[in-house]
Coordinates of C-alpha atoms and ligand atoms in Angstrom, one line a residue:
M20 CA -6.4 -39.5 3.1
H21 CA -5.4 -40.4 6.5
I22 CA -7.9 -42.5 8.5
P23 CA -7.1 -42.9 12.1
F24 CA -8.2 -46.0 14.0
S25 CA -10.5 -45.0 16.6
P26 CA -10.0 -40.6 17.7
P27 CA -12.6 -39.7 20.2
D28 CA -15.8 -37.7 19.3
I29 CA -16.1 -34.9 21.5
S30 CA -18.4 -32.2 20.9
D31 CA -19.2 -28.7 22.0
I32 CA -21.6 -30.5 24.6
E33 CA -18.9 -32.2 26.0
I34 CA -16.3 -29.5 25.9
N35 CA -19.3 -27.3 28.0
E36 CA -20.3 -29.7 30.5
V37 CA -16.3 -29.7 31.4
I38 CA -16.0 -25.9 31.5
D39 CA -19.5 -26.0 33.8
T40 CA -17.1 -28.1 36.1
L41 CA -14.1 -26.4 36.1
K42 CA -16.1 -22.9 36.8
S43 CA -18.6 -24.9 39.3
G44 CA -15.6 -25.0 42.3
W45 CA -16.0 -28.9 42.3
I46 CA -14.1 -30.9 40.1
T47 CA -13.3 -34.5 41.9
T48 CA -16.1 -36.7 42.7
G49 CA -19.1 -35.1 43.4
P50 CA -22.9 -34.7 41.7
K51 CA -21.3 -35.1 38.2
T52 CA -20.3 -38.4 39.0
K53 CA -23.8 -39.0 40.8
L54 CA -25.2 -38.2 37.9
L55 CA -23.2 -40.0 36.1
E56 CA -24.0 -43.1 37.6
K57 CA -27.6 -42.7 37.5
N58 CA -28.0 -42.4 34.1
I59 CA -25.9 -45.3 33.7
A60 CA -28.2 -47.3 36.0
E61 CA -31.0 -46.3 34.1
Y62 CA -29.8 -47.0 30.9
V63 CA -28.5 -50.3 31.2
G64 CA -31.2 -51.7 33.6
T65 CA -30.1 -51.5 37.0
S66 CA -30.4 -50.3 40.3
K67 CA -27.3 -48.7 40.9
A68 CA -24.0 -48.0 39.0
V69 CA -20.5 -46.8 40.3
C70 CA -18.5 -45.0 38.4
L71 CA -14.6 -45.6 38.6
N72 CA -11.4 -44.8 36.9
S73 CA -11.2 -47.9 34.9
A74 CA -12.6 -50.7 33.7
T75 CA -9.8 -52.2 35.2
A76 CA -10.4 -50.9 38.9
A77 CA -14.4 -52.0 38.3
M78 CA -13.6 -55.6 37.9
E79 CA -10.8 -55.4 40.2
L80 CA -12.9 -54.3 43.1
T81 CA -15.6 -56.3 42.2
L82 CA -13.2 -59.4 42.9
R83 CA -12.2 -57.6 45.9
L84 CA -15.9 -57.2 47.0
L85 CA -17.0 -60.5 46.3
G86 CA -13.6 -61.5 48.7
I87 CA -11.9 -63.3 45.8
G88 CA -8.5 -64.2 46.5
E89 CA -5.7 -66.6 47.3
G90 CA -6.5 -70.0 46.7
D91 CA -9.5 -69.1 44.5
E92 CA -9.8 -69.8 40.9
V93 CA -10.6 -67.0 38.2
I94 CA -11.7 -68.3 34.7
T95 CA -11.1 -65.9 31.7
S96 CA -10.8 -66.4 27.8
A97 CA -7.2 -66.3 26.2
Y98 CA -8.5 -64.2 23.8
T99 CA -8.8 -60.7 25.2
Y100 CA -7.0 -57.9 26.2
T101 CA -4.5 -58.1 29.5
A102 CA -6.7 -56.2 31.8
S103 CA -9.4 -59.4 31.9
A104 CA -6.7 -61.7 33.1
S105 CA -4.4 -59.0 35.5
V106 CA -6.8 -58.6 37.7
I107 CA -7.4 -62.1 38.8
Q108 CA -3.5 -62.1 39.7
H109 CA -4.2 -58.6 41.0
V110 CA -6.3 -59.9 44.3
G111 CA -3.7 -62.9 44.2
A112 CA -6.5 -65.7 42.6
R113 CA -5.3 -68.1 39.8
I114 CA -5.5 -67.0 36.5
V115 CA -7.5 -70.0 34.3
L116 CA -7.4 -69.3 30.7
V117 CA -9.9 -70.9 28.2
D118 CA -9.6 -71.7 24.5
T119 CA -11.8 -69.8 21.9
G120 CA -14.6 -71.8 20.5
V121 CA -13.6 -73.1 17.0
N122 CA -14.1 -69.8 14.4
S123 CA -15.2 -68.0 17.6
Y124 CA -13.9 -64.8 19.6
Q125 CA -15.8 -66.2 22.6
M126 CA -15.0 -68.7 25.4
D127 CA -15.7 -72.2 23.8
Y128 CA -18.2 -73.2 26.3
E129 CA -17.7 -76.9 26.8
Q130 CA -14.3 -76.2 28.1
L131 CA -15.2 -73.3 30.2
E132 CA -17.3 -75.8 31.7
K133 CA -14.4 -78.3 32.4
A134 CA -12.5 -76.1 33.7
I135 CA -14.7 -75.4 36.9
T136 CA -13.4 -77.2 39.9
P137 CA -14.2 -76.3 43.7
N138 CA -12.1 -73.3 44.1
T139 CA -13.4 -71.9 40.7
K140 CA -15.2 -68.1 41.9
A141 CA -15.7 -66.3 39.0
I142 CA -15.7 -66.2 35.3
I143 CA -14.8 -63.2 33.5
P144 CA -16.4 -63.3 29.6
V145 CA -15.3 -60.6 27.4
D146 CA -17.9 -59.2 25.0
I147 CA -15.3 -58.8 22.1
A148 CA -16.0 -56.0 20.1
G149 CA -19.1 -54.8 21.2
V150 CA -20.9 -58.8 20.3
M151 CA -22.3 -59.7 23.7
C152 CA -21.3 -63.7 24.7
D153 CA -23.7 -66.3 25.5
Y154 CA -24.9 -65.4 28.8
E155 CA -27.5 -68.0 28.9
T156 CA -25.2 -70.7 28.4
I157 CA -22.8 -69.5 30.8
F158 CA -25.5 -69.4 33.0
D159 CA -26.5 -72.4 32.5
I160 CA -23.0 -73.6 33.5
V161 CA -22.4 -72.3 36.5
H162 CA -26.2 -73.7 37.7
R163 CA -25.3 -77.0 36.1
K164 CA -21.8 -76.9 38.7
Q165 CA -23.7 -75.4 41.6
S166 CA -22.7 -78.0 44.0
L167 CA -18.8 -77.8 43.5
F168 CA -19.5 -74.0 44.9
R169 CA -17.5 -73.5 48.4
P170 CA -18.4 -69.8 49.1
S171 CA -15.9 -68.6 51.7
T172 CA -17.9 -65.1 52.1
D173 CA -21.0 -63.8 52.9
L174 CA -21.5 -62.1 49.5
Q175 CA -20.8 -65.5 48.1
K176 CA -22.8 -67.4 50.0
E177 CA -25.6 -64.9 49.1
I178 CA -25.2 -65.6 45.6
G179 CA -24.5 -69.2 46.3
R180 CA -22.7 -70.1 42.7
I181 CA -20.1 -68.9 40.6
V182 CA -20.4 -65.1 40.0
V183 CA -20.3 -64.1 36.5
L184 CA -18.5 -60.9 35.8
A185 CA -18.7 -59.4 32.3
D186 CA -15.7 -57.6 31.1
A187 CA -17.7 -55.3 28.6
A188 CA -15.2 -53.0 28.2
H189 CA -16.6 -52.9 24.8
S190 CA -20.3 -53.8 25.0
F191 CA -21.8 -50.4 26.9
G192 CA -24.9 -50.0 24.6
A193 CA -24.9 -53.6 23.5
V194 CA -28.8 -55.5 23.8
L195 CA -28.9 -59.4 24.1
K196 CA -32.6 -60.8 24.0
G197 CA -34.3 -57.2 25.1
K198 CA -31.5 -56.9 27.9
R199 CA -29.2 -54.1 27.8
S200 CA -25.0 -55.0 28.5
G201 CA -24.9 -54.6 32.3
S202 CA -28.3 -56.0 33.3
I203 CA -27.3 -59.7 32.2
A204 CA -24.0 -60.8 33.8
D205 CA -24.3 -60.9 37.8
F206 CA -21.4 -58.1 37.7
T207 CA -20.7 -55.6 34.6
S208 CA -17.7 -53.7 34.4
F209 CA -17.4 -50.7 31.4
S210 CA -14.7 -49.1 30.2
F211 CA -14.7 -45.2 29.2
H212 CA -11.0 -45.4 27.9
A213 CA -10.3 -42.6 25.0
V214 CA -10.9 -45.4 22.4
K215 CA -13.7 -47.0 23.5
N216 CA -17.0 -46.3 22.0
F217 CA -18.3 -44.0 24.8
T218 CA -15.3 -42.2 26.5
T219 CA -14.5 -39.8 30.0
G220 CA -10.9 -39.6 28.6
E221 CA -10.1 -42.3 31.0
G222 CA -13.0 -44.2 33.0
G223 CA -14.9 -47.2 33.6
A224 CA -18.2 -48.1 35.7
V225 CA -19.5 -51.2 37.6
T226 CA -23.5 -52.3 37.4
W227 CA -24.8 -55.1 38.9
R228 CA -27.9 -57.4 39.1
D229 CA -30.3 -57.3 42.4
I230 CA -29.0 -60.1 45.0
P231 CA -31.7 -61.4 46.9
G232 CA -30.8 -61.1 50.7
V233 CA -28.4 -58.4 49.6
D234 CA -29.1 -54.4 50.1
N235 CA -27.7 -52.4 46.9
E236 CA -26.8 -49.4 49.0
E237 CA -24.7 -51.8 51.2
I238 CA -22.9 -53.1 48.1
Y239 CA -22.6 -49.2 46.5
K240 CA -21.0 -48.4 50.3
Q241 CA -18.5 -51.0 49.8
F242 CA -17.3 -49.9 46.4
M243 CA -17.0 -46.0 47.7
L244 CA -15.1 -47.8 50.5
L245 CA -12.7 -49.8 48.3
S246 CA -12.1 -47.1 45.8
L247 CA -11.5 -44.1 48.0
H248 CA -8.9 -45.3 50.5
G249 CA -11.8 -47.0 53.2
Q250 CA -12.6 -43.8 54.1
S251 CA -16.3 -43.5 55.6
K252 CA -16.7 -39.9 53.8
D253 CA -16.0 -39.0 50.6
A254 CA -14.3 -35.4 49.8
L255 CA -17.5 -33.7 49.0
S256 CA -19.3 -34.6 52.4
K257 CA -16.5 -33.7 54.4
T258 CA -16.2 -30.3 53.2
K259 CA -19.8 -29.5 55.1
L260 CA -19.5 -27.1 57.5
G261 CA -17.9 -28.5 60.8
S262 CA -18.2 -32.2 59.2
W263 CA -14.2 -32.9 59.0
E264 CA -14.4 -35.9 60.7
Y265 CA -13.9 -39.2 59.0
D266 CA -12.6 -42.6 59.8
I267 CA -10.4 -44.8 57.7
V268 CA -11.9 -48.7 58.1
Y269 CA -9.3 -50.5 56.4
P270 CA -6.1 -49.5 53.9
G271 CA -8.5 -49.1 51.0
Y272 CA -7.7 -48.3 47.0
K273 CA -7.8 -44.9 45.1
C274 CA -9.6 -45.2 41.8
N275 CA -12.7 -42.9 42.0
M276 CA -13.9 -40.9 39.0
T277 CA -13.5 -37.3 39.1
D278 CA -16.5 -34.6 38.1
I279 CA -14.2 -33.6 35.3
M280 CA -14.4 -36.7 33.8
A281 CA -17.8 -37.6 34.5
S282 CA -18.6 -34.5 32.5
I283 CA -17.3 -35.8 29.6
G284 CA -19.6 -38.8 30.4
L285 CA -22.9 -37.0 30.2
G286 CA -22.0 -34.9 27.4
Q287 CA -21.3 -38.3 25.6
F288 CA -24.7 -39.6 27.3
Q289 CA -26.8 -37.3 25.6
R290 CA -25.4 -37.7 22.1
Y291 CA -24.6 -42.2 22.7
P292 CA -28.1 -43.3 20.8
Q293 CA -26.6 -41.4 17.6
L294 CA -23.2 -42.7 17.9
L295 CA -24.4 -46.1 18.6
E296 CA -26.5 -45.7 15.1
K297 CA -23.5 -44.3 13.4
R298 CA -22.0 -47.4 14.1
R299 CA -24.6 -49.4 13.0
Q300 CA -24.6 -47.6 9.7
L301 CA -21.2 -47.9 8.8
I302 CA -21.1 -51.5 9.8
Q303 CA -23.7 -52.3 7.5
F304 CA -22.0 -50.2 4.8
Y305 CA -18.5 -52.0 5.8
D306 CA -20.6 -55.1 5.3
K307 CA -22.3 -54.3 2.1
E308 CA -18.6 -53.1 0.5
L309 CA -16.6 -56.4 1.9
S310 CA -19.3 -58.8 0.5
H311 CA -17.8 -58.3 -2.9
I312 CA -14.5 -59.5 -1.6
G313 CA -13.7 -63.1 -1.5
D314 CA -11.9 -64.7 1.4
V315 CA -12.8 -62.6 4.0
E316 CA -14.9 -63.5 7.4
V317 CA -16.7 -60.3 8.9
L318 CA -18.1 -60.6 12.7
R319 CA -21.9 -60.3 12.7
H320 CA -22.4 -57.3 14.9
Y321 CA -26.8 -57.3 14.7
G322 CA -28.9 -60.3 14.4
Q323 CA -32.7 -61.4 15.5
N324 CA -31.8 -61.4 19.3
F325 CA -28.7 -59.1 19.6
S326 CA -27.2 -56.2 18.3
S327 CA -24.1 -55.2 19.6
S328 CA -22.4 -51.9 20.5
G329 CA -20.5 -51.8 17.3
H330 CA -17.4 -51.4 18.8
L331 CA -14.7 -52.6 16.6
Y332 CA -14.7 -54.1 13.0
L333 CA -13.3 -57.3 12.8
V334 CA -12.1 -58.6 9.7
R335 CA -10.3 -62.3 9.2
L336 CA -8.2 -62.9 5.8
L337 CA -9.3 -66.4 5.2
G338 CA -6.8 -69.0 4.6
K339 CA -4.1 -66.7 5.4
D340 CA -1.3 -66.9 8.6
E341 CA 0.3 -64.1 10.8
E342 CA 3.2 -63.1 8.8
Y343 CA 0.9 -62.4 5.6
R344 CA -1.6 -60.6 7.6
N345 CA 1.2 -58.6 9.5
K346 CA 2.3 -57.4 5.5
V347 CA -1.1 -56.7 4.8
I348 CA -1.2 -54.0 8.2
K349 CA 2.0 -52.7 6.5
Q350 CA 0.6 -52.3 3.2
M351 CA -2.6 -50.7 4.8
A352 CA -0.1 -48.2 6.9
W353 CA 1.3 -47.7 3.2
K354 CA -1.7 -46.6 2.2
N355 CA -2.0 -44.3 5.3
I356 CA -5.0 -46.8 6.9
S357 CA -4.3 -47.4 10.6
T358 CA -5.6 -51.2 11.8
N359 CA -5.0 -53.3 14.7
V360 CA -5.4 -56.6 15.6
H361 CA -8.1 -57.9 18.4
Y362 CA -6.1 -59.5 20.1
K363 CA -2.8 -61.4 20.4
P364 CA -4.0 -64.2 22.9
L365 CA -2.7 -63.6 26.4
P366 CA -0.4 -67.1 26.1
M367 CA 1.8 -65.0 23.7
H368 CA 2.9 -62.1 25.9
T369 CA 5.6 -63.1 27.9
A370 CA 4.0 -61.8 31.5
Y371 CA 1.7 -65.0 30.4
K372 CA 4.3 -67.1 29.2
N373 CA 5.8 -66.5 32.4
L374 CA 3.0 -67.5 34.5
G375 CA 3.0 -71.0 32.4
F376 CA 0.7 -70.7 29.7
D377 CA 1.9 -72.1 26.1
I378 CA -0.4 -70.6 23.3
C379 CA 0.2 -74.4 21.9
D380 CA -2.8 -75.0 24.4
Y381 CA -4.8 -72.5 22.5
P382 CA -5.1 -73.3 19.0
N383 CA -8.5 -71.9 18.3
A384 CA -7.1 -68.4 19.7
F385 CA -4.3 -68.6 17.8
S386 CA -6.0 -69.5 14.5
M387 CA -8.1 -66.2 15.2
Y388 CA -5.1 -64.1 16.0
Q389 CA -3.2 -65.1 12.9
N390 CA -5.6 -64.0 10.2
E391 CA -7.2 -60.9 12.0
V392 CA -7.4 -57.3 11.1
T393 CA -9.3 -54.8 13.0
L394 CA -10.5 -52.1 10.3
P395 CA -11.0 -48.3 11.5
L396 CA -14.3 -47.5 12.8
H397 CA -15.0 -44.8 14.9
T398 CA -18.2 -41.9 14.5
Q399 CA -16.7 -39.6 12.3
L400 CA -15.5 -42.2 9.4
T401 CA -17.2 -41.5 6.2
N402 CA -18.5 -43.7 3.9
E403 CA -16.6 -42.7 1.2
E404 CA -13.4 -43.4 3.9
V405 CA -15.0 -46.9 4.1
K406 CA -14.8 -47.1 0.6
Y407 CA -11.1 -45.8 0.3
V408 CA -10.5 -48.7 3.3
V409 CA -12.2 -51.3 1.4
K410 CA -10.5 -50.6 -1.7
A411 CA -7.3 -50.4 -0.3
L412 CA -7.6 -54.2 1.2
N413 CA -9.0 -55.7 -1.9
S414 CA -6.2 -54.6 -3.8
I415 CA -3.5 -55.2 -1.1
L416 CA -5.3 -59.2 -1.4
Q417 CA -5.0 -59.3 -5.2
E418 CA -1.6 -59.1 -5.1
S419 CA 0.2 -61.9 -5.8
T420 CA 3.7 -60.7 -4.6
W421 CA 5.1 -58.1 -2.4
K422 CA 8.6 -58.7 -3.1
G423 CA 10.7 -54.8 -3.2
R424 CA 7.9 -53.1 -2.0
D425 CA 7.8 -54.5 1.4
I426 CA 11.6 -52.5 2.0
N427 CA 9.9 -48.8 1.5
V428 CA 6.8 -50.0 3.7
L429 CA 9.2 -50.7 6.4
E430 CA 11.2 -47.5 5.9
R431 CA 7.6 -45.6 6.2
V432 CA 6.4 -47.5 9.2
E433 CA 9.7 -46.9 11.5
Ligands
PLP522 C1 -10.3 -51.6 27.1 C2 -10.3 -52.8 27.9 C3 -10.0 -53.3 29.0 C4 -9.7 -51.7 30.5 O1 -10.2 -51.1 30.3 P1 -9.6 -49.4 31.3 O2 -10.8 -48.8 31.2 O3 -8.7 -49.1 30.4 O4 -9.4 -50.4 32.5 C5 -10.5 -54.1 29.6 N1 -10.7 -55.1 28.3 C6 -11.3 -55.2 27.4 C7 -11.7 -56.5 26.6 C8 -10.6 -53.9 27.1 O5 -10.8 -53.8 25.7

C-alpha cells in the first residue's frame, strides 16, 4: 500500500470543462473566469469575487489596492506558510509576526492586540487546516484600536480602521456561526493550488465584504487593473471588432486567471459539496480511530458554531520533541505513508532569520511545530487506508527504540 499526501481529485467533469474551453477559441481570461467569479461570490455570500493566478497574488493585490506600503506595518501569524508574510514585504511594509496561543494554531489574540501600533494597517489571520480563526475577537480588537488608526488612502479612510485580510488558502467552504469563509473578514484570499481542497492547478480568488460608501464595481475594476498591467481593457474586450485601443493607466502586475484554469474550477465547483462531505466523513473516521491511541491530540474540525473545510489533518504527539517527530515521519515514509508538517514557523526559516526574527520569541509556535505531524487527507482516501495509517502510527509510537532501523529508513528516504 502506498498512501500519497494529497493528490488532486480530477474527474471527467473537470476534464470535459477543460476540453470545452480548449475547443472554444478562448483560453485566457474570459467567460469561464467570469462565471467562476460569480459562482464563488454566490457560494461564499459576497457581492463579488475576483479570480487570480494564486492566493499570494490575491493577498498582495489587496494590500496594493488598500495602498499599504512603506512606513506601514502588517501583522500576521508566525505559524503559517511564507506567502502570508512575504506579500507584506513585497509591498514595502514591515512584517510583524505574532506567536500562537498556548496549544493553539491561531495567533495569541492578547499578543495580537499588543502588537498594534499607529502604523498598523492590516492583520492577516490564517485559517490553518481549514478551521477559521476567531474573527469576532479579531474585529473586537481592531474596533478597540480604532482611535490609533491613521488612514493614508481614500479606501483606508472609508474603512476607518485596521483591515482584516484573511489568509483563507485552506478554508474555502468553511463556515463560522452560519457564515461562509469569504464573507467574514474585510477581504479574504483563497488558494486553488494543486494541493488545496478546491483546485484550478494554480489559482486563487479574493472576496470582500461590502464597504459602505465604496462601489463594489470600482473595487472590482481596480483588481482588474492591478492584475493586468494597469491596462484599461482586458484581452476579450480588445477582440471586439474595431476596438483595438486601450490605455495603460499605471505599470501594473500580471496575475490574471485563465479560462483553462477557471474551467477546472467550474468542474470542481459542481462537485465541491460532495468533496467537503467526503472530507468530513474521513476526518470523523480518523478521529474515531485515533481516539484509541494515547498521547496524541487532534485538531477539532467540527463544532457547534463552526465547520471547517477539512483541509488538513493535524496531529500532535504529546510530550514529544522535534527529533522524535522527525523520526516518526521517516518511519511512516518507510511504511509508504506520506506525511507533512504544517508549519515550520516562519522565524525558523533563513529569510525570516535574516529579517531579524528569532524563534526564541515564539515559544508557543515552536511547541506546536515540534511535535506536529500532518496525516494524509484527500478525497480519494478510503477508510481502509485511514485504518492503515493509524495502525502504522500506533505501532511506531509503541516502539521503545528505533536503534538500527533508522539506518534503513535513511537509505530508503534518500
Ligand atoms: C497555499 C497557501 C498559500 C499560497 O497559496 P498560492 O495559491 O500558492 O499562492 C498561502 N497561505 C497558506 C496558509 C497556504 O497554505
